[in-house]
Coordinates of C-alpha atoms in Angstrom, one line a residue:
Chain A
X26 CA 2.7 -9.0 -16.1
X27 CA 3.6 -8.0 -12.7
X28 CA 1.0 -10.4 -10.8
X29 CA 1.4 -11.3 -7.2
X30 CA -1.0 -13.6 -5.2
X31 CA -2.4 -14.1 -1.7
X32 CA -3.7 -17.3 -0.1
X33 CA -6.0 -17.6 1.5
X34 CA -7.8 -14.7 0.6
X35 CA -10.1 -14.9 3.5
X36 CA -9.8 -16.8 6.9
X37 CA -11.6 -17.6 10.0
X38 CA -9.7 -19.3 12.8
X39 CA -10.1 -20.0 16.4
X40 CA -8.3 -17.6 19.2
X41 CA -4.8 -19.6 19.6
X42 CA -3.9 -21.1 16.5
X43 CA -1.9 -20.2 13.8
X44 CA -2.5 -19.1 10.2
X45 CA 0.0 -19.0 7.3
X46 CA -0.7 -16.4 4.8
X47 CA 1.6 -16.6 1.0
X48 CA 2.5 -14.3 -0.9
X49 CA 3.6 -15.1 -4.3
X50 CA 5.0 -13.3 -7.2
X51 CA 3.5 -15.3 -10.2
X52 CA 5.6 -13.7 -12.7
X53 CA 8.7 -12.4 -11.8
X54 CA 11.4 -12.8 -9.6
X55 CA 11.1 -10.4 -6.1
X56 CA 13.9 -10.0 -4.1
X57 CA 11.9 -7.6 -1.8
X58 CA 8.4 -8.4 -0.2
X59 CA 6.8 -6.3 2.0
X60 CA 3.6 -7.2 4.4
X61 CA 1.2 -4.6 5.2
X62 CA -1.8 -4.6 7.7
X63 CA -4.9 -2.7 7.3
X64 CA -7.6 -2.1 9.8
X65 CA -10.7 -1.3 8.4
X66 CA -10.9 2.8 7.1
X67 CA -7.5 2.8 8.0
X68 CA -4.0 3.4 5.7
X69 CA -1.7 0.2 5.4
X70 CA 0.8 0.3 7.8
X71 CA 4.2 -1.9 6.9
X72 CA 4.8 -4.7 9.3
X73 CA 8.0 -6.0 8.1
X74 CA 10.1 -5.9 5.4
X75 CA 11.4 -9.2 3.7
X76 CA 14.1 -10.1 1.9
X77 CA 14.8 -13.4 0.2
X78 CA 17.4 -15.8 2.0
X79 CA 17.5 -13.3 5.0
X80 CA 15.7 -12.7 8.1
X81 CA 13.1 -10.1 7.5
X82 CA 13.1 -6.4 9.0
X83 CA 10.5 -5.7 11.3
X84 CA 9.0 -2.2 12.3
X85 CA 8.9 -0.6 15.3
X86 CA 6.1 -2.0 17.5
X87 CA 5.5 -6.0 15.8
X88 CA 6.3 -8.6 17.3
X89 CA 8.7 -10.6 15.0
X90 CA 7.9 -13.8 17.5
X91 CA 3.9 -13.3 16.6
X92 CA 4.3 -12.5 12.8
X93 CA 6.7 -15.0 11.5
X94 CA 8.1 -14.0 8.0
X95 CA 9.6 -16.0 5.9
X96 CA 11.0 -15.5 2.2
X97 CA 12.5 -18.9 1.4
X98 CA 12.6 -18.5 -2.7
X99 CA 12.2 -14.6 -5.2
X100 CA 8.9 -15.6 -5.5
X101 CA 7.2 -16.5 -2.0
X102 CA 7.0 -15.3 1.4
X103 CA 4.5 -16.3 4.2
X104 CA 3.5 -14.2 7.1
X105 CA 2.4 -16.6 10.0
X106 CA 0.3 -15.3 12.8
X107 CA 0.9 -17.2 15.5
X108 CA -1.2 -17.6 18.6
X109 CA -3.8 -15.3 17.0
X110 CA -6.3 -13.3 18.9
X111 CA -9.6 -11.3 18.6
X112 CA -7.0 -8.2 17.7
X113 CA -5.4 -9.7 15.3
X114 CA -8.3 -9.9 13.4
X115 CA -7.3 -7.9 10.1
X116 CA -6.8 -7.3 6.4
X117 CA -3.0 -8.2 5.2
X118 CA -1.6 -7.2 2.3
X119 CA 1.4 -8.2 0.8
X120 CA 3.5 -6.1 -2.0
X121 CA 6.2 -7.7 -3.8
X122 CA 9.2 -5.7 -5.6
X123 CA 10.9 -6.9 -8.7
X124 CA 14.3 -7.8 -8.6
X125 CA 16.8 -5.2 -10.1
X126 CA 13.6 -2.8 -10.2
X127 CA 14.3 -0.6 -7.0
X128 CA 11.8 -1.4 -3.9
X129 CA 9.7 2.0 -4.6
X130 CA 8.4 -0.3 -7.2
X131 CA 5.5 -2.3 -5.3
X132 CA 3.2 -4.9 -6.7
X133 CA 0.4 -5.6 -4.5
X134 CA -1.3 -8.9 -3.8
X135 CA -5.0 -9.0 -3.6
X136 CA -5.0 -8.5 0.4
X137 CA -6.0 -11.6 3.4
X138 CA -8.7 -10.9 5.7
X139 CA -8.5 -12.4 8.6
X140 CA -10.9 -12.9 11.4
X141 CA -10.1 -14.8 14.9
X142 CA -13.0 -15.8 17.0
Chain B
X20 CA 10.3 8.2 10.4
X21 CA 8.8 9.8 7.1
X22 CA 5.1 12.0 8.2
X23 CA 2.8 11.2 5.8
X24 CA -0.4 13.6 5.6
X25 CA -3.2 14.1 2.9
X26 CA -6.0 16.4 3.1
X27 CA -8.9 16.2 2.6
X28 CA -9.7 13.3 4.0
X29 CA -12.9 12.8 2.5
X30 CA -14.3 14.8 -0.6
X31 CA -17.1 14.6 -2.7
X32 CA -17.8 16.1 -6.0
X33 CA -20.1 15.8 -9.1
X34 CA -19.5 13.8 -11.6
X35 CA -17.5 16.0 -14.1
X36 CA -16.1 18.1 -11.6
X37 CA -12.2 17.9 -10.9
X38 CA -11.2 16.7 -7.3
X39 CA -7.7 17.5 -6.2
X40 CA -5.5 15.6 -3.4
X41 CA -2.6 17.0 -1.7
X42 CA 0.1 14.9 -0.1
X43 CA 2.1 16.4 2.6
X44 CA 5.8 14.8 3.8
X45 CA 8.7 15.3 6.0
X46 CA 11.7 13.2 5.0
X47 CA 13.2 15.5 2.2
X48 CA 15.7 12.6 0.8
X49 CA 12.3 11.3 -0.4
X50 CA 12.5 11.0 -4.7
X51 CA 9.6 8.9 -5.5
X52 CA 6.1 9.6 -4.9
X53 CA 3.0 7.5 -6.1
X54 CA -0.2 7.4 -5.9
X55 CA -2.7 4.8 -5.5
X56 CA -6.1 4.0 -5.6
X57 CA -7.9 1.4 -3.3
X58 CA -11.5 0.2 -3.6
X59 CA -13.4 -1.6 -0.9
X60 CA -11.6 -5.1 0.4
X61 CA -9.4 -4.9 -2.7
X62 CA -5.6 -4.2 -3.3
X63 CA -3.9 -0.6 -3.6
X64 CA -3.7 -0.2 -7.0
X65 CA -0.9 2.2 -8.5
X66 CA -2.5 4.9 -10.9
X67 CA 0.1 7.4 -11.4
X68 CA 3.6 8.3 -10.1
X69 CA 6.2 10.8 -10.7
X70 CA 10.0 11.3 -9.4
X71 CA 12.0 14.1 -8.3
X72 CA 13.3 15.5 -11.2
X73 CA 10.0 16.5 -13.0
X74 CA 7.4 18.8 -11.8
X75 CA 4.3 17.3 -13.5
X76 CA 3.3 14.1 -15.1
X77 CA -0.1 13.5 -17.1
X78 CA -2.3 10.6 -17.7
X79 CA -5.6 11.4 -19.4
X80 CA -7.9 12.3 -17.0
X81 CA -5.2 12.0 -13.9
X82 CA -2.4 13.9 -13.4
X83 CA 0.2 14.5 -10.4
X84 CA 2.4 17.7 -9.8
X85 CA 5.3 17.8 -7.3
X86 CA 6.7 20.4 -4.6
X87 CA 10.3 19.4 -3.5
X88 CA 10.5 22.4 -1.6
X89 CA 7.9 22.7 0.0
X90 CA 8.0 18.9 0.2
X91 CA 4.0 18.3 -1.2
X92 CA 2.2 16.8 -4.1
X93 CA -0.7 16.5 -5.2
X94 CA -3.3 13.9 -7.2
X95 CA -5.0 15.5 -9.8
X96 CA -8.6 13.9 -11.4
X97 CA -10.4 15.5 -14.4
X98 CA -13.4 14.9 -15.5
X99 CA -14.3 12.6 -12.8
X100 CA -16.7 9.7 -13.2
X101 CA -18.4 7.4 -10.3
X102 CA -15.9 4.5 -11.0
X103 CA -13.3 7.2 -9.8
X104 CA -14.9 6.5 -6.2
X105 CA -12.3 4.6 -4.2
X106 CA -9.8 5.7 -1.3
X107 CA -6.3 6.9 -2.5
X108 CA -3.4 7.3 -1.0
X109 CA 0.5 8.8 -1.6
X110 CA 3.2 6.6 -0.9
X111 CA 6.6 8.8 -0.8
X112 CA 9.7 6.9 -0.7
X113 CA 13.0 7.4 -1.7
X114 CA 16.3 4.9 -2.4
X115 CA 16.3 2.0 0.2
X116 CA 13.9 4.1 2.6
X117 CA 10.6 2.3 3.7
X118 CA 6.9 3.3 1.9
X119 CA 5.0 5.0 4.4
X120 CA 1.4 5.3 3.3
X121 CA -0.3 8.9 3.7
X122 CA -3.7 9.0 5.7
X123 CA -5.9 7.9 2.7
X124 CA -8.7 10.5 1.2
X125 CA -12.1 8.9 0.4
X126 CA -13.7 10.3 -3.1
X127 CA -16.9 10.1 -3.5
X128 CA -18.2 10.7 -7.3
X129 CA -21.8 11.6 -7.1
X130 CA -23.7 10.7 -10.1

C-alpha cells in the first residue's frame, strides 16, 4: 500500500516551454502533497506545499508564477514549470501524505528529471 | 526556519562494520524524526523513524536513538552490507511544521 506515482519520469524540453509533472497517490486519499527539488548530490529542498481544493504554499525564494501547483482531487497534483530554462534543469520529487495520517507521514513518488536545452 | 545538519557527510566502512549518523536540529517543537535512505536517481525511501517520547527504536540491523535536549539523533547500521550504500538523510518535523531535509551523508559499504 501507500504507492504514489510520477509522470513523466524523465523529460527533455526546449528552453521556453512548459512541462506538467503529476503526482498521484495510487492508493489512498492525500490531502497533503508536497514537491521537492533536488540538484544533483544535493538534499531535497521543499518548493511548495499543496493542499487539495486550495491554493498551494510556496517557500521562500520560488516563484509560484513559474512553478504552478495544482491539487484538483486527494489523489493528484501537477507541478508545471513554466517558461523553463537551462536552470531549471532538475530532479522533482513529489511526496504525498495520507489523509487523517498527520503530514510527518510522507510517501514519496519515484522523482522527474528534467532537462531543458 | 528548522537547521538541519548531519555529519559526516560522507563515510565509508567495511562490510560488517557499524556506521553511525548523527542528525543535528534547531527547532525544539520538532517531535518526529525519520530517517531515510536514497539510492542513485531513485526516491527517498523511509527506513526507520522514531517520535519524541521514546529514546530508541530498533529494526534488525538499523536502529535510531534520540536527544531532545540536546536536540540530535542519530542513524544507527549494524552489520552493514554493500546494499546498505545509498545517501541518507533526517527529516525532523513536528505537528503542522514543514520537513526540512538534513544535508544527506553518503555510505559507502566496501566489500
Amino acid at each position: 500500500g501507500a504507492v504514489v506515482s510520477q509522470h513523466p519520469s524523465r523529460v527533455i524540453c526546449k528552453s521556453g516551454t512548459s512541462v506538467k509533472i503529476e503526482c498521484r497517490s495510487l492508493d489512498f486519499q492525500a490531502t497533503t502533497m508536497f514537491w521537492y527539488r533536488q540538484f544533483p548530490k544535493k538534499s531535497l529542498m521543499l518548493m511548495a506545499t499543496s493542499n487539495e481544493g486550495s491554493k498551494a504554499t510556496y517557500e521562500q525564494g520560488v516563484e509560484k508564477d513559474k512553478f504552478l501547483i495544482n491539487h484538483a482531487s486527494l489523489t493528484l497534483s501537477t507541478l508545471t514549470v513554466t517558461s523553463a530554462h537551462p536552470e531549471d534543469s532538475s530532479f522533482y520529487i513529489c511526496s504525498a501524505s495520507p489523509a487523517g495520517g498527520g503530514r510527518e507521514t510522507q510517501y514519496f513518488g519515484p522523482g522527474t528529471r528534467l532537462l531543458v536545452l | 526556519g528548522e537547521n538541519v545538519e548531519q555529519h559526516p557527510s560522507t563515510l565509508s566502512v567495511q562490510e560488517g562494520d557499524s556506521a553511525v549518523i548523527k542528525c543535528t536540529y534547531s527547532d525544539s517543537a520538532s517531535n518526529y524524526f525519520p530517517w531515510y535512505k536514497q539510492e542513485l536517481g531513485k526516491r527517498p525511501q523511509l527506513i526507520i523513524d522514531i517520535r519524541s517520547n521514546v529514546g530508541e527504536k530498533k529494526d534488525q540491523r538499523i536502529a535510531v536513538t534520540l536527544n531532545k535536549t540536546a536536540k540530535h539523533f542519530s542513524l544507527h547500521i549494524t552489520e552493514t552490507q554493500p546494499e546498505d550504500s545509498a545517501v541518507y538523510f533526517c527529516a525532523p518535523s513536528g505537528g503542522y511544521q514543514k520537513v526540512t531535509f538534513g544535508t544527506g551523508t553518503k555510505l559507502q559499504v566496501i566489500p
